[in-house]
mmCIF file of C-alpha atoms in Angstrom:
data_model
loop_
_atom_site.group_PDB
_atom_site.id
_atom_site.type_symbol
_atom_site.label_atom_id
_atom_site.label_comp_id
_atom_site.label_asym_id
_atom_site.label_seq_id
_atom_site.Cartn_x
_atom_site.Cartn_y
_atom_site.Cartn_z
ATOM 1 C CA UNK Q 1 -8.524 -10.006 -7.450
ATOM 2 C CA UNK Q 2 -5.482 -8.107 -6.283
ATOM 3 C CA UNK Q 3 -4.355 -7.154 -9.778
ATOM 4 C CA UNK Q 4 -5.185 -8.234 -13.295
ATOM 5 C CA UNK Q 5 -4.915 -7.157 -16.921
ATOM 6 C CA UNK Q 6 -8.058 -5.040 -16.856
ATOM 7 C CA UNK Q 7 -7.277 -3.519 -13.458
ATOM 8 C CA UNK Q 8 -6.659 0.140 -12.766
ATOM 9 C CA UNK Q 9 -2.943 0.864 -12.694
ATOM 10 C CA UNK Q 10 -1.868 1.658 -9.146
ATOM 11 C CA UNK Q 11 0.571 4.398 -8.279
ATOM 12 C CA UNK Q 12 2.838 2.495 -5.870
ATOM 13 C CA UNK Q 13 5.959 1.531 -7.787
ATOM 14 C CA UNK Q 14 3.877 1.031 -10.923
ATOM 15 C CA UNK Q 15 2.069 -2.049 -9.591
ATOM 16 C CA UNK Q 16 -1.370 -2.999 -10.901
ATOM 17 C CA UNK Q 17 -4.149 -3.007 -8.364
ATOM 18 C CA UNK Q 18 -7.799 -3.949 -8.740
ATOM 19 C CA UNK Q 19 -10.378 -1.245 -8.161
ATOM 20 C CA UNK Q 20 -11.584 -2.870 -4.974
ATOM 21 C CA UNK Q 21 -8.096 -2.936 -3.436
ATOM 22 C CA UNK Q 22 -7.539 0.710 -4.362
ATOM 23 C CA UNK Q 23 -10.895 1.576 -2.835
ATOM 24 C CA UNK Q 24 -9.949 -0.298 0.337
ATOM 25 C CA UNK Q 25 -6.665 1.616 0.628
ATOM 26 C CA UNK Q 26 -8.481 4.924 0.109
ATOM 27 C CA UNK Q 27 -11.237 4.022 2.554
ATOM 28 C CA UNK Q 28 -8.728 3.184 5.292
ATOM 29 C CA UNK Q 29 -7.060 6.569 4.832
ATOM 30 C CA UNK Q 30 -10.393 8.393 4.913
ATOM 31 C CA UNK Q 31 -11.746 6.764 8.086
ATOM 32 C CA UNK Q 32 -8.463 6.488 9.961
ATOM 33 C CA UNK Q 33 -8.985 7.937 13.419
ATOM 34 C CA UNK Q 34 -12.745 7.412 13.405
ATOM 35 C CA UNK Q 35 -14.422 5.164 15.967
ATOM 36 C CA UNK Q 36 -15.804 1.996 14.388
ATOM 37 C CA UNK Q 37 -17.212 -0.873 16.386
ATOM 38 C CA UNK Q 38 -16.464 -4.466 15.441
ATOM 39 C CA UNK Q 39 -19.520 -4.892 13.205
ATOM 40 C CA UNK Q 40 -18.766 -1.685 11.297
ATOM 41 C CA UNK Q 41 -15.121 -2.707 10.930
ATOM 42 C CA UNK Q 42 -16.127 -6.065 9.465
ATOM 43 C CA UNK Q 43 -18.570 -4.590 6.970
ATOM 44 C CA UNK Q 44 -16.552 -1.536 5.940
ATOM 45 C CA UNK Q 45 -13.040 -2.957 5.859
ATOM 46 C CA UNK Q 46 -12.630 -6.684 6.422
ATOM 47 C CA UNK Q 47 -15.220 -7.935 3.938
ATOM 48 C CA UNK Q 48 -13.787 -5.680 1.176
ATOM 49 C CA UNK Q 49 -10.343 -7.124 1.978
ATOM 50 C CA UNK Q 50 -11.642 -10.681 1.565
ATOM 51 C CA UNK Q 51 -13.341 -9.578 -1.645
ATOM 52 C CA UNK Q 52 -10.072 -8.057 -2.865
ATOM 53 C CA UNK Q 53 -8.557 -11.534 -2.552
ATOM 54 C CA UNK Q 54 -11.128 -12.702 -5.085
ATOM 55 C CA UNK Q 55 -13.471 -14.593 -2.747
ATOM 56 C CA UNK Q 56 -17.239 -14.216 -3.001
ATOM 57 C CA UNK Q 57 -18.277 -12.907 0.421
ATOM 58 C CA UNK Q 58 -21.895 -13.784 -0.378
ATOM 59 C CA UNK Q 59 -21.138 -17.446 -1.117
ATOM 60 C CA UNK Q 60 -21.064 -19.609 2.063
ATOM 61 C CA UNK Q 61 -19.048 -22.175 0.126
ATOM 62 C CA UNK Q 62 -16.202 -19.655 0.012
ATOM 63 C CA UNK Q 63 -16.618 -17.338 3.015
ATOM 64 C CA UNK Q 64 -18.347 -18.339 6.250
ATOM 65 C CA UNK Q 65 -19.182 -15.679 8.832
ATOM 66 C CA UNK Q 66 -19.343 -16.723 12.508
ATOM 67 C CA UNK Q 67 -17.657 -20.000 11.663
ATOM 68 C CA UNK Q 68 -18.189 -22.559 14.437
ATOM 69 C CA UNK Q 69 -14.884 -23.753 15.837
ATOM 70 C CA UNK Q 70 -15.536 -25.840 18.957
ATOM 71 C CA UNK Q 71 -12.586 -26.094 21.336
ATOM 72 C CA UNK Q 72 -12.468 -29.181 23.552
ATOM 73 C CA UNK Q 73 -15.494 -29.221 25.813
ATOM 74 C CA UNK Q 74 -16.373 -25.628 24.863
ATOM 75 C CA UNK Q 75 -19.110 -25.674 22.256
ATOM 76 C CA UNK Q 76 -20.310 -22.871 20.065
ATOM 77 C CA UNK Q 77 -16.938 -21.101 19.829
ATOM 78 C CA UNK Q 78 -16.985 -18.982 16.701
ATOM 79 C CA UNK Q 79 -14.357 -17.259 14.583
ATOM 80 C CA UNK Q 80 -15.455 -14.121 12.728
ATOM 81 C CA UNK Q 81 -14.698 -15.399 9.218
ATOM 82 C CA UNK Q 82 -13.362 -18.579 7.640
ATOM 83 C CA UNK Q 83 -12.238 -18.785 4.026
ATOM 84 C CA UNK Q 84 -13.151 -22.201 2.667
ATOM 85 C CA UNK Q 85 -11.602 -24.178 -0.163
ATOM 86 C CA UNK Q 86 -12.855 -27.596 -1.251
ATOM 87 C CA UNK Q 87 -15.233 -27.632 1.692
ATOM 88 C CA UNK Q 88 -12.479 -27.127 4.284
ATOM 89 C CA UNK Q 89 -11.507 -23.956 6.180
ATOM 90 C CA UNK Q 90 -8.021 -22.837 5.163
ATOM 91 C CA UNK Q 91 -7.884 -19.303 6.631
ATOM 92 C CA UNK Q 92 -9.447 -18.101 9.886
ATOM 93 C CA UNK Q 93 -9.903 -14.376 10.481
ATOM 94 C CA UNK Q 94 -10.487 -12.781 13.877
ATOM 95 C CA UNK Q 95 -11.653 -9.157 13.791
ATOM 96 C CA UNK Q 96 -11.344 -6.354 16.305
ATOM 97 C CA UNK Q 97 -12.710 -2.784 16.182
ATOM 98 C CA UNK Q 98 -10.694 -0.310 14.117
ATOM 99 C CA UNK Q 99 -7.826 1.141 16.137
ATOM 100 C CA UNK Q 100 -7.614 -1.769 18.588
ATOM 101 C CA UNK Q 101 -4.088 -2.633 19.634
ATOM 102 C CA UNK Q 102 -3.354 -6.055 18.136
ATOM 103 C CA UNK Q 103 -1.236 -7.316 21.026
ATOM 104 C CA UNK Q 104 -0.648 -10.901 22.179
ATOM 105 C CA UNK Q 105 -3.766 -10.873 24.365
ATOM 106 C CA UNK Q 106 -5.970 -10.262 21.311
ATOM 107 C CA UNK Q 107 -4.593 -13.472 19.750
ATOM 108 C CA UNK Q 108 -5.982 -15.776 22.464
ATOM 109 C CA UNK Q 109 -9.149 -16.636 20.541
ATOM 110 C CA UNK Q 110 -7.274 -17.255 17.320
ATOM 111 C CA UNK Q 111 -4.801 -19.502 19.180
ATOM 112 C CA UNK Q 112 -7.706 -21.568 20.509
ATOM 113 C CA UNK Q 113 -9.452 -21.831 17.151
ATOM 114 C CA UNK Q 114 -6.391 -22.671 15.075
ATOM 115 C CA UNK Q 115 -5.796 -26.336 16.152
ATOM 116 C CA UNK Q 116 -9.472 -27.320 15.755
ATOM 117 C CA UNK Q 117 -9.166 -27.724 11.984
ATOM 118 C CA UNK Q 118 -5.979 -29.238 10.596
ATOM 119 C CA UNK Q 119 -6.820 -27.806 7.166
ATOM 120 C CA UNK Q 120 -6.319 -24.301 8.559
ATOM 121 C CA UNK Q 121 -2.717 -23.160 8.114
ATOM 122 C CA UNK Q 122 -3.206 -19.396 8.154
ATOM 123 C CA UNK Q 123 -4.732 -17.234 10.877
ATOM 124 C CA UNK Q 124 -5.332 -13.502 10.505
ATOM 125 C CA UNK Q 125 -5.866 -11.003 13.315
ATOM 126 C CA UNK Q 126 -7.078 -7.609 12.102
ATOM 127 C CA UNK Q 127 -8.652 -4.309 13.040
ATOM 128 C CA UNK Q 128 -9.534 -3.686 9.378
ATOM 129 C CA UNK Q 129 -6.490 -1.493 8.800
ATOM 130 C CA UNK Q 130 -3.659 -3.721 10.051
ATOM 131 C CA UNK Q 131 -3.596 -7.432 9.238
ATOM 132 C CA UNK Q 132 -1.315 -9.821 11.162
ATOM 133 C CA UNK Q 133 -0.741 -13.160 9.438
ATOM 134 C CA UNK Q 134 0.089 -16.242 11.508
ATOM 135 C CA UNK Q 135 0.898 -19.834 10.647
ATOM 136 C CA UNK Q 136 2.255 -22.935 12.383
ATOM 137 C CA UNK Q 137 5.906 -22.711 11.394
ATOM 138 C CA UNK Q 138 7.367 -23.569 14.818
ATOM 139 C CA UNK Q 139 5.017 -26.447 15.647
ATOM 140 C CA UNK Q 140 2.525 -27.933 13.209
ATOM 141 C CA UNK Q 141 -1.120 -27.240 13.997
ATOM 142 C CA UNK Q 142 -0.161 -24.850 16.818
ATOM 143 C CA UNK Q 143 -0.357 -21.201 15.817
ATOM 144 C CA UNK Q 144 2.925 -19.336 16.220
ATOM 145 C CA UNK Q 145 3.187 -16.631 18.851
ATOM 146 C CA UNK Q 146 4.516 -14.113 16.360
ATOM 147 C CA UNK Q 147 3.095 -13.193 12.950
ATOM 148 C CA UNK Q 148 5.087 -13.925 9.819
ATOM 149 C CA UNK Q 149 3.686 -10.904 7.967
ATOM 150 C CA UNK Q 150 2.086 -7.556 8.766
ATOM 151 C CA UNK Q 151 0.058 -5.619 6.195
ATOM 152 C CA UNK Q 152 -0.929 -2.042 7.024
ATOM 153 C CA UNK Q 153 -3.335 -0.511 4.506
ATOM 154 C CA UNK Q 154 -2.785 3.001 5.867
ATOM 155 C CA UNK Q 155 0.780 2.840 4.501
ATOM 156 C CA UNK Q 156 0.609 -0.054 2.104
ATOM 157 C CA UNK Q 157 3.877 -1.765 1.198
ATOM 158 C CA UNK Q 158 3.603 -3.016 -2.385
ATOM 159 C CA UNK Q 159 6.398 -5.537 -1.776
ATOM 160 C CA UNK Q 160 3.828 -7.645 0.080
ATOM 161 C CA UNK Q 161 1.510 -7.905 -2.925
ATOM 162 C CA UNK Q 162 3.078 -11.155 -4.196
ATOM 163 C CA UNK Q 163 2.556 -12.695 -0.751
ATOM 164 C CA UNK Q 164 -1.098 -11.623 -0.669
ATOM 165 C CA UNK Q 165 -1.546 -12.989 -4.172
ATOM 166 C CA UNK Q 166 -0.547 -16.444 -2.929
ATOM 167 C CA UNK Q 167 -3.630 -16.612 -0.689
ATOM 168 C CA UNK Q 168 -6.016 -15.148 -3.269
ATOM 169 C CA UNK Q 169 -8.703 -17.349 -4.785
ATOM 170 C CA UNK Q 170 -7.202 -17.587 -8.278
ATOM 171 C CA UNK Q 171 -3.524 -17.774 -7.306
ATOM 172 C CA UNK Q 172 -3.809 -19.920 -4.181
ATOM 173 C CA UNK Q 173 -0.408 -21.448 -3.356
ATOM 174 C CA UNK Q 174 -0.236 -22.588 0.253
ATOM 175 C CA UNK Q 175 3.123 -24.360 -0.133
ATOM 176 C CA UNK Q 176 4.698 -21.153 -1.390
ATOM 177 C CA UNK Q 177 3.115 -19.164 1.445
ATOM 178 C CA UNK Q 178 4.508 -21.508 4.082
ATOM 179 C CA UNK Q 179 7.952 -21.694 2.476
ATOM 180 C CA UNK Q 180 8.300 -17.915 2.483
ATOM 181 C CA UNK Q 181 6.583 -17.371 5.856
ATOM 182 C CA UNK Q 182 9.680 -18.333 7.827
ATOM 183 C CA UNK Q 183 11.951 -15.829 6.068
ATOM 184 C CA UNK Q 184 9.254 -13.135 6.147
ATOM 185 C CA UNK Q 185 8.910 -13.518 9.894
ATOM 186 C CA UNK Q 186 12.640 -13.158 10.541
ATOM 187 C CA UNK Q 187 13.037 -10.324 8.021
ATOM 188 C CA UNK Q 188 10.324 -8.418 9.880
ATOM 189 C CA UNK Q 189 11.959 -9.029 13.230
ATOM 190 C CA UNK Q 190 15.395 -7.976 11.961
ATOM 191 C CA UNK Q 191 13.872 -4.776 10.532
ATOM 192 C CA UNK Q 192 12.302 -4.030 13.920
ATOM 193 C CA UNK Q 193 15.631 -4.593 15.659
ATOM 194 C CA UNK Q 194 17.424 -2.341 13.182
ATOM 195 C CA UNK Q 195 14.790 0.366 13.615
ATOM 196 C CA UNK Q 196 15.358 0.227 17.350
ATOM 197 C CA UNK Q 197 19.127 0.388 16.940
ATOM 198 C CA UNK Q 198 18.820 3.337 14.552
ATOM 199 C CA UNK Q 199 16.788 5.233 17.144
ATOM 200 C CA UNK Q 200 18.604 4.118 20.274
ATOM 201 C CA UNK Q 201 21.849 2.238 19.474
ATOM 202 C CA UNK Q 202 22.761 -0.455 21.980
ATOM 203 C CA UNK Q 203 26.245 -0.757 23.469
ATOM 204 C CA UNK Q 204 26.978 -3.888 21.425
ATOM 205 C CA UNK Q 205 25.826 -2.183 18.225
ATOM 206 C CA UNK Q 206 27.985 0.889 18.876
ATOM 207 C CA UNK Q 207 31.030 -1.201 19.783
ATOM 208 C CA UNK Q 208 30.764 -3.136 16.519
ATOM 209 C CA UNK Q 209 30.960 -0.019 14.340
ATOM 210 C CA UNK Q 210 33.434 1.788 16.550
ATOM 211 C CA UNK Q 211 35.831 -1.177 16.356
ATOM 212 C CA UNK Q 212 35.753 -0.986 12.552
ATOM 213 C CA UNK Q 213 36.976 2.621 12.384
ATOM 214 C CA UNK Q 214 38.650 3.401 15.722
ATOM 215 C CA UNK Q 215 42.036 1.839 16.432
ATOM 216 C CA UNK Q 216 42.304 2.736 20.114
ATOM 217 C CA UNK Q 217 40.772 1.218 23.222
ATOM 218 C CA UNK Q 218 37.024 1.811 23.386
ATOM 219 C CA UNK Q 219 36.511 3.420 26.759
ATOM 220 C CA UNK Q 220 33.184 4.505 28.184
ATOM 221 C CA UNK Q 221 33.840 8.034 26.950
ATOM 222 C CA UNK Q 222 34.709 6.850 23.427
ATOM 223 C CA UNK Q 223 31.618 4.649 23.379
ATOM 224 C CA UNK Q 224 29.464 7.611 24.361
ATOM 225 C CA UNK Q 225 30.930 9.667 21.510
ATOM 226 C CA UNK Q 226 30.388 6.857 19.013
ATOM 227 C CA UNK Q 227 26.794 6.396 20.120
ATOM 228 C CA UNK Q 228 26.022 9.831 18.679
ATOM 229 C CA UNK Q 229 28.242 9.207 15.648
ATOM 230 C CA UNK Q 230 26.604 5.884 14.789
ATOM 231 C CA UNK Q 231 23.095 7.287 15.242
ATOM 232 C CA UNK Q 232 23.887 10.267 13.019
ATOM 233 C CA UNK Q 233 25.609 8.084 10.412
ATOM 234 C CA UNK Q 234 22.544 5.838 10.102
ATOM 235 C CA UNK Q 235 20.205 8.816 9.786
ATOM 236 C CA UNK Q 236 22.414 10.471 7.154
ATOM 237 C CA UNK Q 237 22.707 7.222 5.194
ATOM 238 C CA UNK Q 238 18.910 6.817 5.122
ATOM 239 C CA UNK Q 239 18.467 10.459 4.094
ATOM 240 C CA UNK Q 240 21.091 10.045 1.361
ATOM 241 C CA UNK Q 241 19.216 7.035 -0.023
ATOM 242 C CA UNK Q 242 15.933 8.958 -0.032
ATOM 243 C CA UNK Q 243 17.497 11.990 -1.693
ATOM 244 C CA UNK Q 244 19.195 9.786 -4.264
ATOM 245 C CA UNK Q 245 15.876 8.253 -5.267
ATOM 246 C CA UNK Q 246 14.212 11.651 -5.452
ATOM 247 C CA UNK Q 247 16.987 13.018 -7.657
ATOM 248 C CA UNK Q 248 16.751 9.940 -9.874
ATOM 249 C CA UNK Q 249 13.019 10.522 -10.256
ATOM 250 C CA UNK Q 250 13.654 14.155 -11.229
ATOM 251 C CA UNK Q 251 16.226 13.138 -13.826
ATOM 252 C CA UNK Q 252 13.896 10.525 -15.313
ATOM 253 C CA UNK Q 253 11.089 13.065 -15.433
ATOM 254 C CA UNK Q 254 13.277 15.596 -17.228
ATOM 255 C CA UNK Q 255 14.068 12.997 -19.891
ATOM 256 C CA UNK Q 256 10.387 13.000 -20.803
ATOM 257 C CA UNK Q 257 10.443 16.650 -21.820
ATOM 258 C CA UNK Q 258 9.735 17.193 -25.483
ATOM 259 C CA UNK Q 259 11.792 19.307 -27.876
ATOM 260 C CA UNK Q 260 8.599 20.430 -29.618
ATOM 261 C CA UNK Q 261 7.886 24.135 -29.450
ATOM 262 C CA UNK Q 262 4.571 24.851 -27.755
ATOM 263 C CA UNK Q 263 2.972 27.958 -26.352
ATOM 264 C CA UNK Q 264 4.043 28.242 -22.710
ATOM 265 C CA UNK Q 265 3.044 30.370 -19.782
ATOM 266 C CA UNK Q 266 5.762 32.881 -18.842
ATOM 267 C CA UNK Q 267 7.797 31.883 -15.796
ATOM 268 C CA UNK Q 268 7.413 35.204 -13.993
ATOM 269 C CA UNK Q 269 3.619 35.473 -13.894
ATOM 270 C CA UNK Q 270 3.143 34.276 -10.335
ATOM 271 C CA UNK Q 271 2.119 30.720 -11.229
ATOM 272 C CA UNK Q 272 3.214 28.192 -8.598
ATOM 273 C CA UNK Q 273 2.948 24.467 -9.241
ATOM 274 C CA UNK Q 274 2.083 22.810 -5.918
ATOM 275 C CA UNK Q 275 3.151 19.420 -4.585
ATOM 276 C CA UNK Q 276 -0.481 18.267 -4.796
ATOM 277 C CA UNK Q 277 -0.577 19.136 -8.505
ATOM 278 C CA UNK Q 278 2.657 17.233 -9.062
ATOM 279 C CA UNK Q 279 1.274 14.221 -7.183
ATOM 280 C CA UNK Q 280 -1.913 14.343 -9.265
ATOM 281 C CA UNK Q 281 0.201 14.480 -12.435
ATOM 282 C CA UNK Q 282 2.120 11.340 -11.433
ATOM 283 C CA UNK Q 283 -1.128 9.540 -10.559
ATOM 284 C CA UNK Q 284 -2.539 10.342 -14.020
ATOM 285 C CA UNK Q 285 0.671 9.099 -15.615
ATOM 286 C CA UNK Q 286 0.461 5.885 -13.590
ATOM 287 C CA UNK Q 287 -3.142 5.318 -14.677
ATOM 288 C CA UNK Q 288 -2.100 5.760 -18.327
ATOM 289 C CA UNK Q 289 0.954 3.554 -18.028
ATOM 290 C CA UNK Q 290 -0.386 0.883 -20.403
ATOM 291 C CA UNK Q 291 -2.357 3.259 -22.646
ATOM 292 C CA UNK Q 292 0.266 5.653 -23.936
ATOM 293 C CA UNK Q 293 3.994 6.297 -23.565
ATOM 294 C CA UNK Q 294 4.844 8.240 -20.413
ATOM 295 C CA UNK Q 295 6.990 10.574 -22.528
ATOM 296 C CA UNK Q 296 3.832 11.912 -24.203
ATOM 297 C CA UNK Q 297 2.160 13.113 -21.004
ATOM 298 C CA UNK Q 298 2.888 16.677 -19.878
ATOM 299 C CA UNK Q 299 1.763 19.117 -17.238
ATOM 300 C CA UNK Q 300 1.198 22.801 -18.005
ATOM 301 C CA UNK Q 301 0.234 25.067 -15.128
ATOM 302 C CA UNK Q 302 -1.844 28.227 -15.408
ATOM 303 C CA UNK Q 303 -3.338 30.717 -12.967
ATOM 304 C CA UNK Q 304 -6.799 29.155 -12.690
ATOM 305 C CA UNK Q 305 -6.002 25.496 -13.314
ATOM 306 C CA UNK Q 306 -3.224 23.045 -14.066
ATOM 307 C CA UNK Q 307 -3.650 21.107 -17.321
ATOM 308 C CA UNK Q 308 -2.373 17.629 -18.087
ATOM 309 C CA UNK Q 309 -1.859 17.285 -21.830
ATOM 310 C CA UNK Q 310 -1.046 14.681 -24.431
ATOM 311 C CA UNK Q 311 2.055 15.648 -26.441
ATOM 312 C CA UNK Q 312 2.185 18.970 -24.549
ATOM 313 C CA UNK Q 313 -0.549 20.168 -26.912
ATOM 314 C CA UNK Q 314 -3.362 22.263 -25.443
ATOM 315 C CA UNK Q 315 -5.684 20.843 -28.107
ATOM 316 C CA UNK Q 316 -5.125 17.413 -26.560
ATOM 317 C CA UNK Q 317 -6.142 18.121 -22.997
ATOM 318 C CA UNK Q 318 -6.490 14.977 -20.887
ATOM 319 C CA UNK Q 319 -7.750 16.641 -17.710
ATOM 320 C CA UNK Q 320 -7.498 19.769 -15.600
ATOM 321 C CA UNK Q 321 -6.686 20.215 -11.916
ATOM 322 C CA UNK Q 322 -8.585 22.947 -10.094
ATOM 323 C CA UNK Q 323 -6.638 22.907 -6.831
ATOM 324 C CA UNK Q 324 -6.307 26.634 -6.075
ATOM 325 C CA UNK Q 325 -9.598 26.990 -4.181
ATOM 326 C CA UNK Q 326 -10.757 25.528 -0.888
ATOM 327 C CA UNK Q 327 -12.363 22.612 -2.720
ATOM 328 C CA UNK Q 328 -10.319 20.528 -5.119
ATOM 329 C CA UNK Q 329 -11.918 19.667 -8.445
ATOM 330 C CA UNK Q 330 -10.815 17.378 -11.248
ATOM 331 C CA UNK Q 331 -11.924 18.324 -14.780
ATOM 332 C CA UNK Q 332 -12.219 15.624 -17.414
ATOM 333 C CA UNK Q 333 -13.351 15.953 -21.051
ATOM 334 C CA UNK Q 334 -15.599 13.604 -23.013
ATOM 335 C CA UNK Q 335 -15.460 12.864 -26.754
ATOM 336 C CA UNK Q 336 -17.475 16.024 -27.504
ATOM 337 C CA UNK Q 337 -15.021 18.137 -25.484
ATOM 338 C CA UNK Q 338 -17.537 18.769 -22.712
ATOM 339 C CA UNK Q 339 -15.854 19.202 -19.362
ATOM 340 C CA UNK Q 340 -17.129 17.415 -16.276
ATOM 341 C CA UNK Q 341 -15.834 18.725 -12.949
ATOM 342 C CA UNK Q 342 -15.553 16.150 -10.177
ATOM 343 C CA UNK Q 343 -14.977 17.150 -6.565
ATOM 344 C CA UNK Q 344 -12.102 15.349 -4.848
ATOM 345 C CA UNK Q 345 -12.020 14.589 -1.133
ATOM 346 C CA UNK Q 346 -8.426 13.382 -1.479
ATOM 347 C CA UNK Q 347 -5.906 13.364 -4.326
ATOM 348 C CA UNK Q 348 -6.213 9.564 -4.433
ATOM 349 C CA UNK Q 349 -9.788 10.098 -5.611
ATOM 350 C CA UNK Q 350 -8.330 10.585 -9.091
ATOM 351 C CA UNK Q 351 -8.054 6.790 -9.303
ATOM 352 C CA UNK Q 352 -11.859 6.641 -9.324
ATOM 353 C CA UNK Q 353 -11.738 8.608 -12.612
ATOM 354 C CA UNK Q 354 -9.355 6.137 -14.267
ATOM 355 C CA UNK Q 355 -11.827 4.966 -16.922
ATOM 356 C CA UNK Q 356 -12.607 8.546 -17.960
ATOM 357 C CA UNK Q 357 -8.914 9.467 -18.088
ATOM 358 C CA UNK Q 358 -8.098 6.489 -20.289
ATOM 359 C CA UNK Q 359 -11.113 7.246 -22.500
ATOM 360 C CA UNK Q 360 -10.001 10.870 -22.940
ATOM 361 C CA UNK Q 361 -6.560 9.774 -24.142
ATOM 362 C CA UNK Q 362 -7.983 7.134 -26.472
ATOM 363 C CA UNK Q 363 -10.199 9.820 -28.014
ATOM 364 C CA UNK Q 364 -7.103 11.884 -28.862
ATOM 365 C CA UNK Q 365 -5.233 8.837 -30.151
ATOM 366 C CA UNK Q 366 -8.145 7.891 -32.412
ATOM 367 C CA UNK Q 367 -7.864 11.100 -34.463
ATOM 368 C CA UNK Q 368 -4.105 10.977 -34.992
#
């Protein structure tokens, strides 16, 4: 399932994600840029995605590979996967090799398959990293030309989690999917238009803003000047929003500082806390979100490692970050205070240690 009470806490905006979805996101990042054929893409990426939705990929009553979808006089036409509910296919998935451009031409098969089963209302075209979701909003039983939703696991947008949940096994809600599909499609298209205008403002776009602030006649020369002004204004506004959020995060973090007096490393000893250490600290805090108050989790850097502590107490070490060498290691302590060092390929690998992190904190809490 996409998220649940016993799931690992994800780091994107505090959302809960299941282990399998986190693993899928990490796997996509790790193999991005590699050459995978269609079979490898299906096995390594698409099947885990279906599994993340809660469906049993080994049960032919739920997931059918090479689903036969005859089209007219053409027999033996097959779609890569069909998700089945109550004996009827409800989602058809067409797969392409990782990195394939998912243009209109790649949708031809899915367009042919879609009308063959009236129970199917959702079609997915994917290369294992990007998933394009289609329905029949414009004309019933005819797949739309444009997708209503795009999910990219290389830069996952957690706002789409509720929409994915609607097609999961346990939370299946087709009516809700179709009711929101129309607005999702147009929101996506408007965002694309705005992105284009922000990069290369059109004459109409420039004239609109210029007319709001300039009282004179908008000549070709004035329009040229305002093209640069509008482009810069949009960029500065976006940067201001980003900086505002970053400053807000810093303020919130500072509120978590404790007034307790603890032994601290001197500030002039050459210790530098890196961005990777800070990111690791926030990941650990996210994992512990439902275990202990965020205000009790602290980071204390040293020359050889960076420690993450409960109550800023070095006798309550949660874990240690050994990031100063060529290889990054994550140190975690068991109930007997034995340290296990785990090598990390990426910082996100800390999520794989979630159970041990939570156990370490619970050990400290048990002796309070």
